[in-house]
GROMACS .gro file of C-alpha atoms in nm:
model
  313
    1MET     CA    1  10.408   7.260  10.668
    2LYS     CA    2  10.706   7.475  10.637
    3VAL     CA    3  10.582   7.782  10.743
    4VAL     CA    4  10.815   8.059  10.752
    5VAL     CA    5  10.710   8.365  11.017
    6ALA     CA    6  10.798   8.761  10.996
    7LEU     CA    7  10.824   8.891  11.333
    8GLY     CA    8  10.831   9.268  11.313
    9GLY     CA    9  11.040   9.454  11.545
   10ASN     CA   10  10.774   9.741  11.666
   11ALA     CA   11  10.574   9.391  11.821
   12LEU     CA   12  10.989   9.319  11.991
   13LEU     CA   13  10.983   9.699  12.123
   14ARG     CA   14  10.643   9.866  12.100
   15ARG     CA   15  10.587  10.202  11.969
   16ALA     CA   16  10.551  10.402  12.316
   17GLN     CA   17  10.768  10.218  12.551
   18PRO     CA   18  11.107  10.272  12.667
   19PRO     CA   19  11.387  10.063  12.485
   20THR     CA   20  11.507   9.859  12.786
   21ALA     CA   21  11.621   9.481  12.799
   22ASP     CA   22  11.315   9.441  13.064
   23ASN     CA   23  11.080   9.595  12.845
   24GLN     CA   24  11.233   9.379  12.520
   25LEU     CA   25  11.231   9.034  12.739
   26GLU     CA   26  10.844   9.048  12.849
   27ASN     CA   27  10.732   9.127  12.526
   28ILE     CA   28  10.977   8.813  12.323
   29ARG     CA   29  10.808   8.602  12.605
   30ARG     CA   30  10.468   8.693  12.473
   31ALA     CA   31  10.580   8.638  12.161
   32ALA     CA   32  10.720   8.292  12.233
   33ALA     CA   33  10.410   8.195  12.365
   34GLN     CA   34  10.281   8.240  12.052
   35LEU     CA   35  10.564   8.123  11.796
   36ALA     CA   36  10.591   7.762  12.055
   37ARG     CA   37  10.233   7.658  11.944
   38VAL     CA   38  10.309   7.732  11.606
   39ALA     CA   39  10.633   7.502  11.637
   40GLU     CA   40  10.492   7.210  11.809
   41GLN     CA   41  10.283   7.133  11.495
   42HIS     CA   42  10.491   7.274  11.152
   43ASP     CA   43  10.852   7.291  11.102
   44LEU     CA   44  10.917   7.693  11.179
   45VAL     CA   45  11.222   7.954  11.032
   46LEU     CA   46  11.153   8.266  11.257
   47THR     CA   47  11.297   8.625  11.115
   48HIS     CA   48  11.243   8.917  11.292
   49GLY     CA   49  11.304   9.317  11.233
   50ASN     CA   50  11.560   9.506  11.389
   51GLY     CA   51  11.446   9.907  11.349
   52PRO     CA   52  11.414   9.999  11.708
   53GLN     CA   53  11.704   9.771  11.820
   54VAL     CA   54  11.935   9.925  11.535
   55GLY     CA   55  11.883  10.211  11.538
   56LEU     CA   56  11.911  10.225  11.973
   57LEU     CA   57  12.234  10.112  11.918
   58ALA     CA   58  12.310  10.351  11.610
   59LEU     CA   59  12.267  10.635  11.937
   60GLN     CA   60  12.431  10.457  12.151
   61ALA     CA   61  12.718  10.375  11.882
   62ALA     CA   62  12.716  10.820  11.782
   63ALA     CA   63  12.712  10.889  12.166
   64TYR     CA   64  13.072  10.812  12.239
   65VAL     CA   65  13.292  11.036  12.064
   66LYS     CA   66  13.662  10.872  12.092
   67VAL     CA   67  13.579  10.611  11.831
   68GLU     CA   68  13.409  10.633  11.467
   69ALA     CA   69  13.054  10.469  11.517
   70TYR     CA   70  13.058  10.119  11.422
   71PRO     CA   71  12.806  10.140  11.083
   72LEU     CA   72  12.503   9.938  10.993
   73ASP     CA   73  12.601   9.647  10.858
   74VAL     CA   74  12.789   9.601  11.266
   75LEU     CA   75  12.577   9.726  11.414
   76GLY     CA   76  12.227   9.495  11.221
   77ALA     CA   77  12.485   9.234  11.345
   78GLN     CA   78  12.505   9.270  11.670
   79THR     CA   79  12.145   9.285  11.685
   80ASP     CA   80  12.094   8.988  11.541
   81GLY     CA   81  12.278   8.833  11.818
   82MET     CA   82  12.082   9.020  12.076
   83ILE     CA   83  11.799   8.935  11.994
   84GLY     CA   84  11.797   8.610  11.821
   85TYR     CA   85  11.965   8.442  12.206
   86LEU     CA   86  11.635   8.555  12.308
   87LEU     CA   87  11.393   8.417  12.104
   88GLU     CA   88  11.575   8.137  12.077
   89GLN     CA   89  11.630   8.107  12.455
   90GLU     CA   90  11.236   8.187  12.561
   91LEU     CA   91  11.178   7.906  12.277
   92ALA     CA   92  11.358   7.651  12.428
   93ASN     CA   93  11.254   7.723  12.768
   94LEU     CA   94  10.847   7.639  12.561
   95LEU     CA   95  10.951   7.292  12.367
   96PRO     CA   96  11.084   7.017  12.433
   97ASP     CA   97  11.425   6.945  12.510
   98THR     CA   98  11.433   6.701  12.192
   99ARG     CA   99  11.347   7.020  12.011
  100THR     CA  100  11.638   7.214  11.896
  101VAL     CA  101  11.636   7.622  11.855
  102THR     CA  102  11.880   7.781  11.674
  103THR     CA  103  11.997   8.096  11.585
  104LEU     CA  104  12.193   8.197  11.208
  105ILE     CA  105  12.344   8.529  11.172
  106THR     CA  106  12.263   8.554  10.781
  107ARG     CA  107  12.434   8.770  10.521
  108VAL     CA  108  12.240   8.885  10.242
  109GLU     CA  109  12.374   8.988   9.934
  110VAL     CA  110  12.280   9.335   9.739
  111ASP     CA  111  12.384   9.566   9.467
  112LEU     CA  112  12.546   9.901   9.543
  113GLN     CA  113  12.389   9.951   9.281
  114ASP     CA  114  12.035  10.035   9.372
  115PRO     CA  115  11.890  10.353   9.392
  116ALA     CA  116  11.760  10.255   9.752
  117PHE     CA  117  12.126  10.444   9.828
  118GLN     CA  118  12.029  10.803   9.740
  119HIS     CA  119  11.706  10.748   9.874
  120PRO     CA  120  11.683  10.629  10.255
  121THR     CA  121  11.308  10.537  10.315
  122LYS     CA  122  11.375  10.211  10.628
  123PRO     CA  123  11.282  10.367  10.981
  124ILE     CA  124  11.531  10.310  11.234
  125GLY     CA  125  11.528  10.377  11.612
  126PRO     CA  126  11.325  10.547  11.828
  127VAL     CA  127  11.075  10.833  11.773
  128TYR     CA  128  11.127  11.209  11.794
  129SER     CA  129  10.854  11.505  11.798
  130ARG     CA  130  10.921  11.736  11.520
  131ALA     CA  131  11.142  11.975  11.727
  132ASP     CA  132  11.352  11.683  11.827
  133ALA     CA  133  11.396  11.500  11.513
  134ASP     CA  134  11.526  11.886  11.320
  135ARG     CA  135  11.807  11.861  11.659
  136VAL     CA  136  11.910  11.530  11.588
  137ALA     CA  137  11.856  11.553  11.234
  138ALA     CA  138  12.115  11.860  11.263
  139GLU     CA  139  12.386  11.709  11.475
  140LYS     CA  140  12.445  11.405  11.349
  141GLY     CA  141  12.378  11.464  10.987
  142TRP     CA  142  12.102  11.210  10.931
  143VAL     CA  143  11.769  11.216  10.712
  144MET     CA  144  11.505  11.205  10.875
  145ALA     CA  145  11.116  11.145  10.780
  146ALA     CA  146  10.758  11.112  10.894
  147ASP     CA  147  10.620  10.825  11.091
  148GLY     CA  148  10.249  10.828  11.126
  149ASP     CA  149  10.211  11.165  11.412
  150ALA     CA  150  10.649  11.094  11.493
  151PHE     CA  151  10.928  11.135  11.326
  152ARG     CA  152  11.201  10.880  11.242
  153ARG     CA  153  11.587  10.856  11.146
  154VAL     CA  154  11.572  10.688  10.782
  155VAL     CA  155  11.851  10.447  10.601
  156ALA     CA  156  11.931  10.372  10.313
  157SER     CA  157  11.709   9.942  10.249
  158PRO     CA  158  11.803   9.839   9.938
  159LEU     CA  159  11.597   9.467   9.773
  160PRO     CA  160  11.784   9.190   9.929
  161VAL     CA  161  11.895   8.997   9.612
  162ARG     CA  162  12.040   8.666   9.766
  163VAL     CA  163  12.031   8.505  10.133
  164LEU     CA  164  12.334   8.346  10.196
  165GLY     CA  165  12.380   8.006  10.406
  166LEU     CA  166  12.094   7.928  10.225
  167GLN     CA  167  12.243   7.504  10.289
  168ALA     CA  168  12.283   7.577  10.664
  169ILE     CA  169  11.900   7.630  10.693
  170ARG     CA  170  11.772   7.355  10.493
  171TRP     CA  171  12.004   7.085  10.673
  172LEU     CA  172  11.897   7.261  11.002
  173LEU     CA  173  11.521   7.223  10.884
  174GLU     CA  174  11.574   6.843  10.785
  175HIS     CA  175  11.658   6.767  11.107
  176GLY     CA  176  11.395   6.893  11.298
  177ALA     CA  177  11.544   7.245  11.428
  178LEU     CA  178  11.368   7.505  11.475
  179VAL     CA  179  11.538   7.838  11.302
  180ILE     CA  180  11.579   8.152  11.328
  181ALA     CA  181  11.741   8.333  11.043
  182ALA     CA  182  11.791   8.685  10.812
  183GLY     CA  183  11.727   8.873  11.127
  184GLY     CA  184  11.648   9.197  11.064
  185GLY     CA  185  11.607   9.187  10.721
  186GLY     CA  186  11.954   9.013  10.728
  187ILE     CA  187  12.318   9.154  10.717
  188PRO     CA  188  12.358   9.340  10.363
  189VAL     CA  189  12.646   9.280  10.182
  190ALA     CA  190  12.769   9.360   9.808
  191ARG     CA  191  13.052   9.269   9.603
  192SER     CA  192  13.366   9.529   9.515
  193GLY     CA  193  13.565   9.523   9.243
  194GLU     CA  194  13.481   9.540   8.803
  195GLY     CA  195  13.170   9.259   8.758
  196GLY     CA  196  13.181   9.167   9.136
  197GLU     CA  197  13.446   8.949   9.105
  198GLN     CA  198  13.593   9.044   9.442
  199GLY     CA  199  13.476   8.930   9.733
  200LEU     CA  200  13.195   9.076   9.957
  201HIS     CA  201  13.172   9.372  10.246
  202GLY     CA  202  12.980   9.500  10.469
  203VAL     CA  203  12.709   9.798  10.368
  204SER     CA  204  12.587  10.020  10.570
  205ALA     CA  205  12.205  10.009  10.548
  206VAL     CA  206  11.927   9.820  10.671
  207ILE     CA  207  11.720   9.578  10.436
  208ASP     CA  208  11.396   9.557  10.501
  209LYS     CA  209  11.292   9.236  10.719
  210ASP     CA  210  10.953   9.147  10.516
  211LEU     CA  211  11.085   9.150  10.200
  212CYS     CA  212  11.430   8.963  10.247
  213THR     CA  213  11.189   8.720  10.454
  214SER     CA  214  10.988   8.654  10.103
  215LEU     CA  215  11.249   8.582   9.987
  216LEU     CA  216  11.353   8.326  10.207
  217ALA     CA  217  11.046   8.159  10.218
  218ARG     CA  218  11.082   8.122   9.791
  219GLU     CA  219  11.411   7.933   9.826
  220LEU     CA  220  11.279   7.693  10.101
  221GLN     CA  221  10.993   7.592   9.909
  222ALA     CA  222  10.749   7.734  10.256
  223ASP     CA  223  10.359   7.609  10.263
  224VAL     CA  224  10.279   7.938  10.379
  225LEU     CA  225  10.461   8.301  10.460
  226VAL     CA  226  10.368   8.488  10.761
  227ILE     CA  227  10.400   8.821  10.837
  228ALA     CA  228  10.284   8.932  11.205
  229THR     CA  229  10.251   9.273  11.324
  230ASP     CA  230  10.101   9.494  11.558
  231VAL     CA  231   9.818   9.534  11.351
  232PRO     CA  232   9.511   9.320  11.319
  233ALA     CA  233   9.523   9.270  10.861
  234VAL     CA  234   9.586   9.515  10.611
  235TYR     CA  235   9.380   9.817  10.600
  236LEU     CA  236   9.287  10.073  10.283
  237ASP     CA  237   9.206  10.439  10.415
  238TRP     CA  238   9.425  10.370  10.721
  239GLY     CA  239   9.339  10.636  10.949
  240GLN     CA  240   9.056  10.726  10.790
  241PRO     CA  241   8.645  10.742  10.892
  242THR     CA  242   8.642  10.519  10.574
  243GLN     CA  243   8.923  10.239  10.703
  244ARG     CA  244   8.834   9.913  10.662
  245ALA     CA  245   9.035   9.625  10.692
  246ILE     CA  246   9.153   9.346  10.391
  247GLY     CA  247   9.046   8.995  10.423
  248GLN     CA  248   9.104   8.747  10.136
  249VAL     CA  249   9.254   8.868   9.830
  250THR     CA  250   9.472   8.838   9.564
  251PRO     CA  251   9.797   8.958   9.485
  252GLN     CA  252   9.673   9.150   9.156
  253VAL     CA  253   9.414   9.287   9.347
  254LEU     CA  254   9.630   9.445   9.627
  255ALA     CA  255   9.855   9.574   9.332
  256GLY     CA  256   9.604   9.854   9.256
  257HIS     CA  257   9.610  10.014   9.572
  258ASP     CA  258   9.908  10.194   9.762
  259PHE     CA  259  10.042  10.134  10.117
  260ALA     CA  260  10.314  10.378  10.328
  261ALA     CA  261  10.647  10.273  10.225
  262GLY     CA  262  10.804  10.298  10.530
  263SER     CA  263  10.559  10.038  10.705
  264MET     CA  264  10.282   9.864  10.570
  265GLY     CA  265  10.387   9.921  10.196
  266PRO     CA  266  10.701   9.605  10.181
  267LYS     CA  267  10.442   9.354  10.428
  268VAL     CA  268  10.186   9.350  10.076
  269GLU     CA  269  10.468   9.378   9.845
  270ALA     CA  270  10.624   9.095  10.042
  271ALA     CA  271  10.332   8.861  10.040
  272ARG     CA  272  10.258   8.960   9.672
  273ALA     CA  273  10.570   8.873   9.559
  274PHE     CA  274  10.522   8.496   9.771
  275VAL     CA  275  10.226   8.452   9.620
  276LEU     CA  276  10.273   8.529   9.302
  277ALA     CA  277  10.614   8.306   9.272
  278THR     CA  278  10.525   7.950   9.453
  279GLY     CA  279  10.081   7.950   9.446
  280GLN     CA  280  10.062   7.947   9.810
  281ARG     CA  281   9.927   8.164  10.064
  282ALA     CA  282  10.057   8.482  10.236
  283VAL     CA  283   9.910   8.619  10.540
  284ILE     CA  284   9.976   8.975  10.720
  285GLY     CA  285   9.852   8.996  11.056
  286SER     CA  286   9.858   9.053  11.481
  287LEU     CA  287  10.106   8.795  11.616
  288ASP     CA  288   9.821   8.705  11.884
  289HIS     CA  289   9.614   8.598  11.621
  290ILE     CA  290   9.879   8.339  11.485
  291GLU     CA  291   9.672   8.035  11.493
  292ASP     CA  292   9.387   8.208  11.318
  293LEU     CA  293   9.608   8.334  11.077
  294LEU     CA  294   9.766   8.001  10.960
  295ALA     CA  295   9.391   7.802  10.955
  296GLY     CA  296   9.271   8.121  10.695
  297SER     CA  297   8.962   8.302  10.958
  298ALA     CA  298   9.253   8.613  11.042
  299GLY     CA  299   9.405   8.839  10.924
  300THR     CA  300   9.478   8.946  10.556
  301GLN     CA  301   9.470   8.643  10.348
  302VAL     CA  302   9.673   8.664   9.977
  303CYS     CA  303   9.628   8.412   9.766
  304LEU     CA  304   9.615   8.338   9.449
  305ALA     CA  305   9.207   8.271   9.421
  306SER     CA  306   9.012   8.494   9.641
  307ALA     CA  307   8.706   8.435   9.837
  308GLY     CA  308   8.401   8.440   9.543
  309GLY     CA  309   8.657   8.552   9.295
  310ALA     CA  310   8.635   8.888   9.356
  311ASP     CA  311   8.879   9.094   9.124
  312THR     CA  312   8.832   9.456   9.346
  313LEU     CA  313   8.773   9.565   9.696
   0.00000   0.00000   0.00000
């Protein structure tokens, strides 16, 4: 099969961990062990999140006051190179020498008129207590929002319009490569000038990784989209006594339920969009169970016909 896997940024740098290089490498090695087994059996395109990493770079950039801090698109490109390098190296160590593993820095076009620029929602960087979040927001002029029991910086997250460089990704797949692309949702670029006639330029934003991966999977005509996260499935009533996991479900049924905009919401929408556009299957679940996710026996399986024809949850 042609499999596209979206690897969550928090799976590479877990929520409670200090953002050290050693911690990130340890998590990437664990992820690579799971992904290499998939790559042995299938054509694989891998994307990854960068929320914790790009937020850390933004903090570091803001701390050096002798020059103006680099914009988010440039910081995003830096995380693409860093995370892509680590994933590429660990996967290549586990796969035969004949299997090419390659990382592409991927630009993704967005629309400057997207209302997301006026309403930042994408969490990046470390978590803060309320008091620390208030202090950092006042010092740096950043927007903070609740993220579970803590707070994180939020930035604009426009919708992906077009993935650039698809020809290169297709060529690499045709020649047997494992491709790492569209890291962090891709580097956001937009057209300047009246009617978009001028060239592209970088935009200070972070594209949602899952929505971009869904678009990429559709363009590549993938057989299955896997959104790997740090929870076993999508849950209704998350965090409540009535919490329950969703197994097999149609995109139409999922549309009738609300999920958190900064976390599970984009994952659900990405899965729905892929299934509705292609008729293929999408699955959301834990990276630790990725082989069971592909087999259809774990996670939230989103497909056009649910088990037993159920139309409610």
